[in-house]
Structure formats: C-alpha cells, structure tokens
mmCIF file of C-alpha atoms and ligand atoms in Angstrom:
data_model
loop_
_atom_site.group_PDB
_atom_site.id
_atom_site.type_symbol
_atom_site.label_atom_id
_atom_site.label_comp_id
_atom_site.label_asym_id
_atom_site.label_seq_id
_atom_site.Cartn_x
_atom_site.Cartn_y
_atom_site.Cartn_z
ATOM 1 C CA MET A 108 120.524 -58.618 -133.895
ATOM 2 C CA GLN A 109 118.676 -61.857 -133.174
ATOM 3 C CA HIS A 110 119.299 -61.726 -129.449
ATOM 4 C CA ASP A 111 117.888 -58.211 -129.003
ATOM 5 C CA MET A 112 114.895 -58.873 -131.238
ATOM 6 C CA PHE A 113 114.032 -61.778 -128.988
ATOM 7 C CA ALA A 114 114.371 -59.579 -125.919
ATOM 8 C CA GLU A 115 112.197 -56.814 -127.387
ATOM 9 C CA SER A 116 109.470 -59.270 -128.219
ATOM 10 C CA ARG A 117 109.245 -60.345 -124.570
ATOM 11 C CA SER A 118 106.560 -58.668 -122.564
ATOM 12 C CA ALA A 119 105.913 -57.315 -119.119
ATOM 13 C CA VAL A 120 105.175 -59.980 -116.510
ATOM 14 C CA ARG A 121 103.969 -59.367 -112.969
ATOM 15 C CA ILE A 122 106.125 -61.536 -110.695
ATOM 16 C CA GLY A 123 104.583 -60.423 -107.401
ATOM 17 C CA PRO A 124 102.579 -57.605 -105.789
ATOM 18 C CA GLY A 125 104.317 -54.415 -106.950
ATOM 19 C CA ALA A 126 106.962 -56.389 -108.883
ATOM 20 C CA MET A 127 107.218 -56.344 -112.685
ATOM 21 C CA LEU A 128 109.676 -57.983 -115.055
ATOM 22 C CA LEU A 129 109.849 -55.729 -118.118
ATOM 23 C CA GLY A 130 111.360 -58.053 -120.722
ATOM 24 C CA GLY A 131 113.751 -56.214 -123.038
ATOM 25 C CA PHE A 132 112.773 -52.764 -121.733
ATOM 26 C CA ALA A 133 116.412 -51.565 -121.967
ATOM 27 C CA SER A 134 117.385 -53.444 -125.154
ATOM 28 C CA ALA A 135 117.581 -50.377 -127.374
ATOM 29 C CA GLU A 136 119.747 -48.541 -124.840
ATOM 30 C CA ALA A 137 121.859 -51.472 -123.651
ATOM 31 C CA ARG A 138 124.885 -50.575 -125.730
ATOM 32 C CA ALA A 139 124.829 -46.938 -124.573
ATOM 33 C CA LEU A 140 124.415 -48.037 -120.939
ATOM 34 C CA LEU A 141 127.383 -50.401 -121.240
ATOM 35 C CA ALA A 142 129.511 -47.686 -122.844
ATOM 36 C CA GLN A 143 129.226 -45.673 -119.610
ATOM 37 C CA ILE A 144 130.691 -48.423 -117.423
ATOM 38 C CA PRO A 145 134.391 -47.968 -118.311
ATOM 39 C CA LYS A 146 134.023 -44.180 -117.910
ATOM 40 C CA LEU A 147 132.507 -44.572 -114.445
ATOM 41 C CA GLY A 148 135.023 -47.292 -113.619
ATOM 42 C CA ALA A 149 137.871 -44.887 -114.366
ATOM 43 C CA VAL A 150 136.650 -42.793 -111.387
ATOM 44 C CA SER A 151 135.567 -45.637 -109.052
ATOM 45 C CA PRO A 152 136.935 -49.004 -110.150
ATOM 46 C CA PHE A 153 135.240 -52.376 -109.688
ATOM 47 C CA ARG A 154 136.333 -53.984 -106.446
ATOM 48 C CA HIS A 155 135.446 -56.990 -104.291
ATOM 49 C CA MET A 156 134.254 -55.540 -100.987
ATOM 50 C CA THR A 157 135.021 -57.069 -97.610
ATOM 51 C CA THR A 158 132.323 -58.398 -95.285
ATOM 52 C CA ARG A 159 131.993 -57.931 -91.538
ATOM 53 C CA ASN A 160 133.554 -61.335 -90.911
ATOM 54 C CA GLY A 161 136.492 -60.750 -93.258
ATOM 55 C CA GLY A 162 135.086 -62.511 -96.303
ATOM 56 C CA ARG A 163 135.156 -61.163 -99.831
ATOM 57 C CA LEU A 164 132.033 -60.524 -101.910
ATOM 58 C CA ALA A 165 132.070 -62.662 -105.074
ATOM 59 C CA VAL A 166 130.288 -59.908 -107.015
ATOM 60 C CA ALA A 167 132.577 -57.014 -108.041
ATOM 61 C CA MET A 168 130.954 -53.592 -107.695
ATOM 62 C CA PHE A 169 131.126 -49.826 -107.549
ATOM 63 C CA ASN A 170 128.477 -47.085 -107.335
ATOM 64 C CA CYS A 171 127.492 -43.944 -109.151
ATOM 65 C CA GLY A 172 125.201 -41.223 -107.844
ATOM 66 C CA GLU A 173 125.066 -39.067 -104.726
ATOM 67 C CA THR A 174 125.578 -42.023 -102.425
ATOM 68 C CA GLY A 175 126.671 -45.635 -102.722
ATOM 69 C CA TRP A 176 126.294 -48.979 -100.974
ATOM 70 C CA ILE A 177 129.390 -50.392 -99.326
ATOM 71 C CA SER A 178 130.398 -53.361 -97.202
ATOM 72 C CA ASP A 179 133.441 -53.508 -94.911
ATOM 73 C CA ARG A 180 134.517 -54.822 -91.476
ATOM 74 C CA ARG A 181 131.978 -52.460 -89.883
ATOM 75 C CA GLY A 182 129.047 -53.820 -91.892
ATOM 76 C CA TYR A 183 126.822 -52.527 -94.696
ATOM 77 C CA ARG A 184 125.865 -48.906 -95.243
ATOM 78 C CA TYR A 185 125.535 -46.080 -97.751
ATOM 79 C CA GLN A 186 128.126 -43.352 -97.984
ATOM 80 C CA SER A 187 128.786 -40.448 -100.332
ATOM 81 C CA LEU A 188 132.543 -41.074 -100.610
ATOM 82 C CA ASP A 189 134.125 -44.074 -102.295
ATOM 83 C CA PRO A 190 136.255 -45.684 -99.540
ATOM 84 C CA GLU A 191 138.711 -46.920 -102.184
ATOM 85 C CA THR A 192 139.542 -43.462 -103.562
ATOM 86 C CA GLY A 193 138.367 -41.090 -100.809
ATOM 87 C CA ASN A 194 136.509 -39.133 -103.505
ATOM 88 C CA PRO A 195 132.793 -38.849 -104.263
ATOM 89 C CA TRP A 196 131.312 -41.615 -106.412
ATOM 90 C CA PRO A 197 131.038 -40.634 -110.094
ATOM 91 C CA ALA A 198 127.836 -38.793 -110.995
ATOM 92 C CA MET A 199 124.919 -40.872 -112.247
ATOM 93 C CA PRO A 200 124.753 -40.516 -116.055
ATOM 94 C CA ASP A 201 121.536 -38.871 -117.326
ATOM 95 C CA LEU A 202 120.831 -41.954 -119.420
ATOM 96 C CA PHE A 203 120.879 -44.131 -116.269
ATOM 97 C CA ARG A 204 118.571 -41.809 -114.330
ATOM 98 C CA SER A 205 116.193 -41.425 -117.243
ATOM 99 C CA LEU A 206 115.940 -45.163 -117.931
ATOM 100 C CA ALA A 207 115.304 -45.904 -114.235
ATOM 101 C CA GLY A 208 112.550 -43.277 -114.121
ATOM 102 C CA ARG A 209 110.861 -44.563 -117.285
ATOM 103 C CA ALA A 210 111.002 -48.192 -116.114
ATOM 104 C CA ALA A 211 109.576 -47.324 -112.693
ATOM 105 C CA ALA A 212 106.752 -45.333 -114.345
ATOM 106 C CA ALA A 213 105.990 -48.263 -116.682
ATOM 107 C CA ALA A 214 105.592 -50.457 -113.586
ATOM 108 C CA GLY A 215 103.286 -47.965 -111.862
ATOM 109 C CA PHE A 216 105.791 -45.970 -109.771
ATOM 110 C CA ALA A 217 105.718 -42.471 -111.249
ATOM 111 C CA GLY A 218 108.280 -39.898 -110.086
ATOM 112 C CA PHE A 219 111.094 -42.309 -109.124
ATOM 113 C CA SER A 220 114.335 -40.361 -108.820
ATOM 114 C CA PRO A 221 117.211 -42.612 -107.688
ATOM 115 C CA ASP A 222 120.134 -41.168 -105.720
ATOM 116 C CA ALA A 223 122.236 -44.348 -105.907
ATOM 117 C CA CYS A 224 123.122 -46.830 -108.627
ATOM 118 C CA LEU A 225 125.059 -49.942 -107.635
ATOM 119 C CA VAL A 226 126.886 -51.463 -110.615
ATOM 120 C CA ASN A 227 127.379 -55.206 -110.068
ATOM 121 C CA ARG A 228 129.647 -57.411 -112.204
ATOM 122 C CA TYR A 229 129.347 -61.194 -112.181
ATOM 123 C CA ASP A 230 131.438 -63.807 -113.893
ATOM 124 C CA ALA A 231 130.124 -67.261 -114.776
ATOM 125 C CA GLY A 232 129.228 -69.233 -111.688
ATOM 126 C CA THR A 233 129.085 -66.225 -109.328
ATOM 127 C CA ARG A 234 126.128 -66.390 -106.969
ATOM 128 C CA LEU A 235 124.481 -63.866 -104.713
ATOM 129 C CA SER A 236 122.806 -65.622 -101.810
ATOM 130 C CA LEU A 237 119.238 -64.846 -100.715
ATOM 131 C CA HIS A 238 119.040 -61.508 -98.910
ATOM 132 C CA GLN A 239 116.827 -58.477 -98.328
ATOM 133 C CA ASP A 240 117.838 -54.929 -99.278
ATOM 134 C CA MET A 241 117.284 -52.976 -96.096
ATOM 135 C CA ASP A 242 120.117 -50.475 -95.872
ATOM 136 C CA GLU A 243 118.085 -47.780 -97.666
ATOM 137 C CA GLN A 244 116.217 -45.040 -95.777
ATOM 138 C CA ASP A 245 113.360 -44.864 -98.242
ATOM 139 C CA HIS A 246 111.448 -48.134 -98.363
ATOM 140 C CA ASP A 247 108.531 -46.519 -100.194
ATOM 141 C CA ALA A 248 110.559 -45.963 -103.357
ATOM 142 C CA PRO A 249 110.892 -48.949 -105.688
ATOM 143 C CA ILE A 250 114.163 -50.553 -106.779
ATOM 144 C CA VAL A 251 114.898 -50.783 -110.503
ATOM 145 C CA SER A 252 117.361 -53.363 -111.808
ATOM 146 C CA VAL A 253 118.776 -53.603 -115.342
ATOM 147 C CA SER A 254 120.428 -56.823 -116.555
ATOM 148 C CA LEU A 255 123.163 -56.589 -119.198
ATOM 149 C CA GLY A 256 125.299 -59.268 -120.835
ATOM 150 C CA LEU A 257 125.227 -62.924 -119.858
ATOM 151 C CA SER A 258 121.912 -64.356 -118.660
ATOM 152 C CA ALA A 259 121.329 -65.357 -115.063
ATOM 153 C CA THR A 260 118.776 -67.156 -112.937
ATOM 154 C CA PHE A 261 117.209 -64.743 -110.492
ATOM 155 C CA LEU A 262 115.812 -66.136 -107.235
ATOM 156 C CA TRP A 263 112.575 -64.543 -106.086
ATOM 157 C CA GLY A 264 111.687 -65.649 -102.579
ATOM 158 C CA GLY A 265 109.146 -64.475 -100.052
ATOM 159 C CA ALA A 266 108.989 -62.437 -96.866
ATOM 160 C CA LEU A 267 110.938 -65.152 -94.993
ATOM 161 C CA ARG A 268 114.355 -66.561 -95.858
ATOM 162 C CA ALA A 269 112.857 -70.058 -95.603
ATOM 163 C CA ASP A 270 110.246 -69.379 -98.328
ATOM 164 C CA ARG A 271 111.119 -71.450 -101.371
ATOM 165 C CA PRO A 272 112.162 -69.077 -104.171
ATOM 166 C CA GLU A 273 110.746 -68.936 -107.686
ATOM 167 C CA ARG A 274 113.325 -68.814 -110.461
ATOM 168 C CA HIS A 275 113.245 -66.288 -113.299
ATOM 169 C CA ARG A 276 115.771 -66.111 -116.136
ATOM 170 C CA LEU A 277 117.043 -62.573 -116.684
ATOM 171 C CA HIS A 278 118.521 -61.674 -120.057
ATOM 172 C CA HIS A 279 120.410 -58.784 -121.632
ATOM 173 C CA GLY A 280 118.142 -55.718 -121.654
ATOM 174 C CA ASP A 281 115.621 -56.981 -119.092
ATOM 175 C CA VAL A 282 114.492 -54.563 -116.390
ATOM 176 C CA VAL A 283 112.822 -55.511 -113.115
ATOM 177 C CA VAL A 284 111.011 -53.082 -110.825
ATOM 178 C CA TRP A 285 110.233 -53.955 -107.202
ATOM 179 C CA GLY A 286 108.192 -51.795 -104.891
ATOM 180 C CA GLY A 287 105.352 -51.665 -102.415
ATOM 181 C CA PRO A 288 104.632 -55.060 -100.842
ATOM 182 C CA SER A 289 107.555 -56.694 -102.715
ATOM 183 C CA ARG A 290 110.205 -54.259 -101.514
ATOM 184 C CA MET A 291 111.460 -56.504 -98.674
ATOM 185 C CA THR A 292 111.281 -59.793 -100.560
ATOM 186 C CA PHE A 293 114.237 -62.156 -100.204
ATOM 187 C CA HIS A 294 116.083 -62.407 -103.520
ATOM 188 C CA GLY A 295 119.373 -63.559 -104.994
ATOM 189 C CA VAL A 296 121.183 -64.709 -108.102
ATOM 190 C CA ASP A 297 121.633 -68.448 -108.466
ATOM 191 C CA GLY A 298 124.201 -68.454 -111.171
ATOM 192 C CA VAL A 299 125.357 -66.720 -114.282
ATOM 193 C CA GLU A 300 125.653 -68.902 -117.338
ATOM 194 C CA ARG A 301 129.073 -69.369 -118.878
ATOM 195 C CA GLY A 302 129.307 -67.700 -122.251
ATOM 196 C CA ASP A 303 130.815 -65.107 -124.523
ATOM 197 C CA HIS A 304 128.234 -62.339 -124.882
ATOM 198 C CA PRO A 305 128.593 -60.132 -127.986
ATOM 199 C CA GLU A 306 128.372 -56.962 -125.853
ATOM 200 C CA THR A 307 130.009 -57.972 -122.569
ATOM 201 C CA GLY A 308 132.164 -61.046 -123.238
ATOM 202 C CA PRO A 309 132.420 -63.168 -120.072
ATOM 203 C CA TRP A 310 130.409 -60.884 -117.787
ATOM 204 C CA ARG A 311 126.936 -60.127 -116.523
ATOM 205 C CA TYR A 312 126.372 -56.553 -115.315
ATOM 206 C CA ASN A 313 123.451 -55.410 -113.208
ATOM 207 C CA LEU A 314 122.557 -51.786 -112.569
ATOM 208 C CA THR A 315 120.496 -51.435 -109.384
ATOM 209 C CA PHE A 316 118.824 -48.068 -108.854
ATOM 210 C CA ARG A 317 117.653 -47.057 -105.406
ATOM 211 C CA ARG A 318 116.472 -44.140 -103.342
ATOM 212 C CA ALA A 319 118.860 -44.639 -100.415
ATOM 213 C CA GLN A 320 118.727 -41.435 -98.377
HETATM 214 C C1 MD3 B 554 114.193 -57.815 -105.328
HETATM 215 N N1 MD3 B 554 121.359 -57.551 -107.099
HETATM 216 O O1 MD3 B 554 122.524 -55.640 -105.584
HETATM 217 S S1 MD3 B 554 118.669 -57.447 -108.967
HETATM 218 C C2 MD3 B 554 121.631 -56.317 -105.035
HETATM 219 O O2 MD3 B 554 121.157 -59.130 -110.204
HETATM 220 C C3 MD3 B 554 120.999 -57.411 -105.822
HETATM 221 O O3 MD3 B 554 122.721 -57.997 -109.252
HETATM 222 C C4 MD3 B 554 120.895 -58.621 -107.929
HETATM 223 O O4 MD3 B 554 120.197 -58.106 -105.283
HETATM 224 C C5 MD3 B 554 121.623 -58.569 -109.245
HETATM 225 O O5 MD3 B 554 121.221 -56.139 -103.884
HETATM 226 C C6 MD3 B 554 119.446 -58.704 -108.075
HETATM 227 C C7 MD3 B 554 118.295 -56.243 -107.799
HETATM 228 C C8 MD3 B 554 117.290 -56.303 -106.716
HETATM 229 C C9 MD3 B 554 117.459 -55.313 -105.816
HETATM 230 C C10 MD3 B 554 116.570 -55.151 -104.798
HETATM 231 C C11 MD3 B 554 115.472 -55.974 -104.631
HETATM 232 C C12 MD3 B 554 116.223 -57.164 -106.560
HETATM 233 C C13 MD3 B 554 115.302 -56.994 -105.510
HETATM 234 C C14 MD3 B 554 114.557 -55.751 -103.566
HETATM 235 C C15 MD3 B 554 113.465 -56.555 -103.428
HETATM 236 C C16 MD3 B 554 113.282 -57.601 -104.297
HETATM 237 FE FE1 FE B 555 119.581 -57.205 -103.367
#
C-alpha cells in the first residue's frame, strides 16, 4: 500500500541526545499490533481517566503488562490492578514486547524489557499538553513509542517547560525511542489530523513502552 511504502522508505533521524525517530520501523507489523487492541480492550477497556483536580483526560487509555499508569483524584502513579475492573491489566502481547526490544536496540539501548505499555487513543483535535514522564522508577531505561493510524504533530521541547518545542510529524508505523539525556524532555501532542485512516478509521493510537518498576 502506498502509505506504508512511504513510511518504510523513511529513515532513522536523531531528534536529540539519546532520541531517535525510526520512520516506519513498525510498518510491517502495524496491522498485527492493531489487531491486539480489541482483545486487550476486552479485558481493560479504553477510558478517560480523572485528574487530581477533577478534570478528564482527553486521551482515552488503558494499559497492558505487569503494571500500568493511572490518573485519579489522588494523582498519577503505576499500579498492577486496573482500577476500572479490579483485575490485573491484560498481559503484554509477545509481539508488543518484541517490537519494543528491537526498536530500543536499533536506537542503541540493548536489553530493553518493558513492564508497562500504555495504549493511548486520540481522536482528531485531541491534544496532550507539554509534560515530563516522571512516574517511572527506572529513569535509565528508554521509552519506546509506536504511532498507529492518523498522523499527529509531536512536540519535542527541552529540559524546561518554557523551552520552545520542535515539531515532528508522526505517521502510521513510526517508532520513537527516548533515553539517556532525553528521558526527561518535555513533550506533547499538538493535534491529530482529521481523517479516515484505512487501518484505524478516525483514530490515532500510540503504544508507549516503559520500564516503570
Ligand atoms: C518523549 N504520549 O503517554 S509519545 C505519554 O503520542 C505520551 O501518545 C505521547 O507522551 C503520544 O506520556 C507521546 C511517548 C513519549 C513518552 C515518553 C517520553 C514521548 C517522550 C519521554 C521523554 C521524551
Ligand atoms: Fe509523555
């Protein structure tokens, strides 16, 4: 398909110290990755989590793996049980774990073994404001993110919230790996483009792999 051929022809770009955008790295597996989402969602459904001040996160999410990121009136944290169901999060599919490990190795982080995968779902116009990921115990491990479906503009800031962010378009099948000096960089998603993607319809999905505990 035209779209995937374009993605596969894109190359690896260093976007910062320890940060690599691997264009199209997951293209060949994208369909198989997406096929897992409804199966996982049957165990832990997508939901809009609550924030400390009673707001609602615009991004819908759930986790798979040994532990998962949550937000509620008490704040942000990782926990091994899904608060919505009271049960453990669904297990991380082998394909997810394997892809995350291969992408991390391609970016210079051999031996990455994630214990958490946050599955984010965006609709057109949904934004994720600039933030740092600091709820994980292990800040030495990289974070691997896989973009699926509609394209989005990713904001890549600096060590301070006030640093003006660079913008990078992320497309279906792109993988980004952040580690080392880039691990605490402010980042966000400025907007998902409206569209009807052949694989995901009106959605963008992002799989974010982390070593959390
Ligand atoms: C950059 N998700 O879930 S990719 C998040 O596209 C999150 O869904 C975005 O930011 C998304 O927290 C962005 C993931 C990402 C995760 C951690 C990072 C990008 C990062 C840590 C440092 C720099
Ligand atoms: Fe983040």
